């Protein structure tokens, strides 16, 4: 179990240091999407992917 938790913590930490910021919550992601008005769609897509991955890791961490 410890190795799995270490892996999850490392992955979450990597998201915080990535080139594309990982949104801290859904409201931030939604406000960014609204503010960019269709520009930077690649950036918005990557932020969404990162946020989904972060949510999945946090949910898994809670279950362990």
Backbone as CSV, one residue per row, in Angstrom:
resi,resn,N_x,N_y,N_z,CA_x,CA_y,CA_z,C_x,C_y,C_z
1,UNK,0.812,-1.205,0.000,0.000,0.000,0.000,0.851,1.262,0.000
2,UNK,1.955,1.244,0.718,2.792,2.430,0.822,3.338,2.845,-0.538
3,UNK,3.742,1.887,-1.346,4.264,2.189,-2.687,3.190,2.857,-3.550
4,UNK,1.972,2.384,-3.434,0.873,2.962,-4.214,0.628,4.399,-3.771
5,UNK,0.608,4.634,-2.472,0.398,5.998,-1.970,1.542,6.910,-2.380
6,UNK,2.760,6.417,-2.347,3.915,7.204,-2.794,3.752,7.580,-4.264
7,UNK,3.340,6.607,-5.063,3.138,6.853,-6.487,2.084,7.939,-6.697
8,UNK,0.970,7.838,-6.000,-0.107,8.822,-6.137,0.390,10.206,-5.731
9,UNK,1.073,10.295,-4.601,1.591,11.586,-4.146,2.590,12.180,-5.137
10,UNK,3.438,11.336,-5.713,4.393,11.812,-6.719,3.692,12.317,-7.969
11,UNK,2.672,11.615,-8.392,1.933,12.040,-9.585,1.227,13.372,-9.350
12,UNK,0.618,13.533,-8.198,-0.051,14.800,-7.869,0.973,15.934,-7.821
13,UNK,2.132,15.677,-7.234,3.182,16.693,-7.174,3.660,17.080,-8.576
14,UNK,3.755,16.102,-9.475,4.174,16.383,-10.847,3.173,17.302,-11.546
15,UNK,1.903,17.128,-11.266,0.884,17.973,-11.880,1.056,19.429,-11.478
16,UNK,1.500,19.664,-10.265,1.695,21.029,-9.788,2.923,21.695,-10.399
17,UNK,3.840,20.896,-10.956,5.066,21.443,-11.536,5.075,21.420,-13.058
18,UNK,3.992,21.036,-13.658,3.954,20.919,-15.102,3.971,22.252,-15.822
19,UNK,4.184,22.206,-17.123,4.183,23.412,-17.952,2.795,24.043,-17.956
20,UNK,1.778,23.209,-18.036,0.396,23.695,-18.010,-0.113,23.562,-16.587
21,UNK,-0.639,24.644,-16.064,-1.145,24.647,-14.686,-2.311,23.686,-14.549
22,UNK,-2.320,22.955,-13.458,-3.454,22.088,-13.153,-4.411,22.877,-12.281
23,UNK,-5.640,23.050,-12.738,-6.606,23.810,-11.941,-6.806,23.186,-10.565
24,UNK,-6.948,24.026,-9.562,-7.129,23.530,-8.200,-8.563,23.079,-7.952
25,UNK,-9.494,23.611,-8.746,-10.893,23.210,-8.583,-11.660,23.453,-9.882
26,UNK,-12.864,22.959,-9.930,-13.687,23.061,-11.144,-14.050,24.508,-11.478
27,UNK,-14.273,25.323,-10.452,-14.645,26.722,-10.686,-13.546,27.482,-11.426
28,UNK,-12.294,27.201,-11.039,-11.169,27.850,-11.721,-11.147,27.457,-13.198
29,UNK,-11.330,26.184,-13.466,-11.328,25.695,-14.847,-12.465,26.334,-15.640
30,UNK,-13.644,26.406,-15.060,-14.791,27.011,-15.745,-14.584,28.499,-15.990
31,UNK,-14.004,29.203,-15.023,-13.773,30.640,-15.208,-12.727,30.884,-16.295
32,UNK,-11.709,30.020,-16.364,-10.709,30.149,-17.421,-11.365,29.916,-18.783
33,UNK,-12.189,28.900,-18.880,-12.856,28.590,-20.152,-13.745,29.751,-20.594
34,UNK,-14.439,30.349,-19.654,-15.321,31.473,-19.986,-14.510,32.693,-20.402
35,UNK,-13.421,32.964,-19.715,-12.608,34.151,-19.983,-11.878,34.073,-21.315
36,UNK,-11.488,32.884,-21.738,-10.689,32.806,-22.969,-11.545,32.834,-24.231
37,UNK,-12.831,32.675,-24.114,-13.800,32.804,-25.213,-13.373,32.066,-26.485
38,UNK,-12.929,30.832,-26.309,-12.607,30.016,-27.471,-11.158,30.068,-27.898
39,UNK,-10.394,30.958,-27.304,-8.959,31.020,-27.611,-8.226,30.026,-26.718
40,UNK,-7.079,29.657,-27.106,-6.237,28.750,-26.323,-6.943,27.433,-26.022
41,UNK,-7.638,26.894,-27.003,-8.370,25.647,-26.789,-7.448,24.478,-26.440
42,UNK,-6.248,24.449,-26.991,-5.293,23.385,-26.666,-4.913,23.485,-25.194
43,UNK,-4.671,24.683,-24.718,-4.330,24.898,-23.320,-5.487,24.483,-22.420
44,UNK,-6.689,24.883,-22.787,-7.871,24.519,-22.007,-8.065,23.008,-21.981
45,UNK,-7.833,22.351,-23.103,-7.964,20.899,-23.161,-6.944,20.237,-22.225
46,UNK,-5.695,20.706,-22.232,-4.677,20.116,-21.375,-4.987,20.370,-19.905
47,UNK,-5.496,21.557,-19.587,-5.889,21.854,-18.206,-6.995,20.902,-17.757
48,UNK,-7.942,20.623,-18.638,-9.039,19.711,-18.320,-8.538,18.287,-18.096
49,UNK,-7.621,17.860,-18.936,-7.043,16.521,-18.780,-6.315,16.427,-17.442
50,UNK,-5.491,17.427,-17.136,-4.760,17.437,-15.866,-5.710,17.422,-14.675
51,UNK,-6.770,18.212,-14.756,-7.727,18.282,-13.659,-8.422,16.938,-13.468
52,UNK,-8.817,16.293,-14.547,-9.452,14.978,-14.459,-8.519,13.940,-13.857
53,UNK,-7.260,13.987,-14.253,-6.263,13.053,-13.717,-6.066,13.299,-12.225
54,UNK,-6.014,14.580,-11.843,-5.845,14.938,-10.429,-7.041,14.438,-9.605
55,UNK,-8.248,14.624,-10.118,-9.442,14.138,-9.415,-9.410,12.628,-9.245
56,UNK,-9.019,11.931,-10.303,-8.947,10.469,-10.230,-7.932,10.022,-9.186
57,UNK,-6.770,10.655,-9.161,-5.748,10.302,-8.175,-6.213,10.598,-6.749
58,UNK,-6.858,11.747,-6.558,-7.344,12.090,-5.214,-8.419,11.121,-4.757
59,UNK,-9.308,10.720,-5.648,-10.348,9.744,-5.298,-9.736,8.392,-4.942
60,UNK,-8.761,7.971,-5.702,-8.071,6.707,-5.420,-7.369,6.770,-4.078
61,UNK,-6.737,7.894,-3.799,-6.030,8.101,-2.537,-7.002,7.995,-1.348
62,UNK,-8.193,8.550,-1.494,-9.204,8.455,-0.436,-9.648,7.030,-0.188
63,UNK,-9.767,6.255,-1.243,-10.226,4.865,-1.119,-9.184,3.987,-0.433
64,UNK,-7.923,4.348,-0.595,-6.869,3.550,0.024,-6.799,3.866,1.498
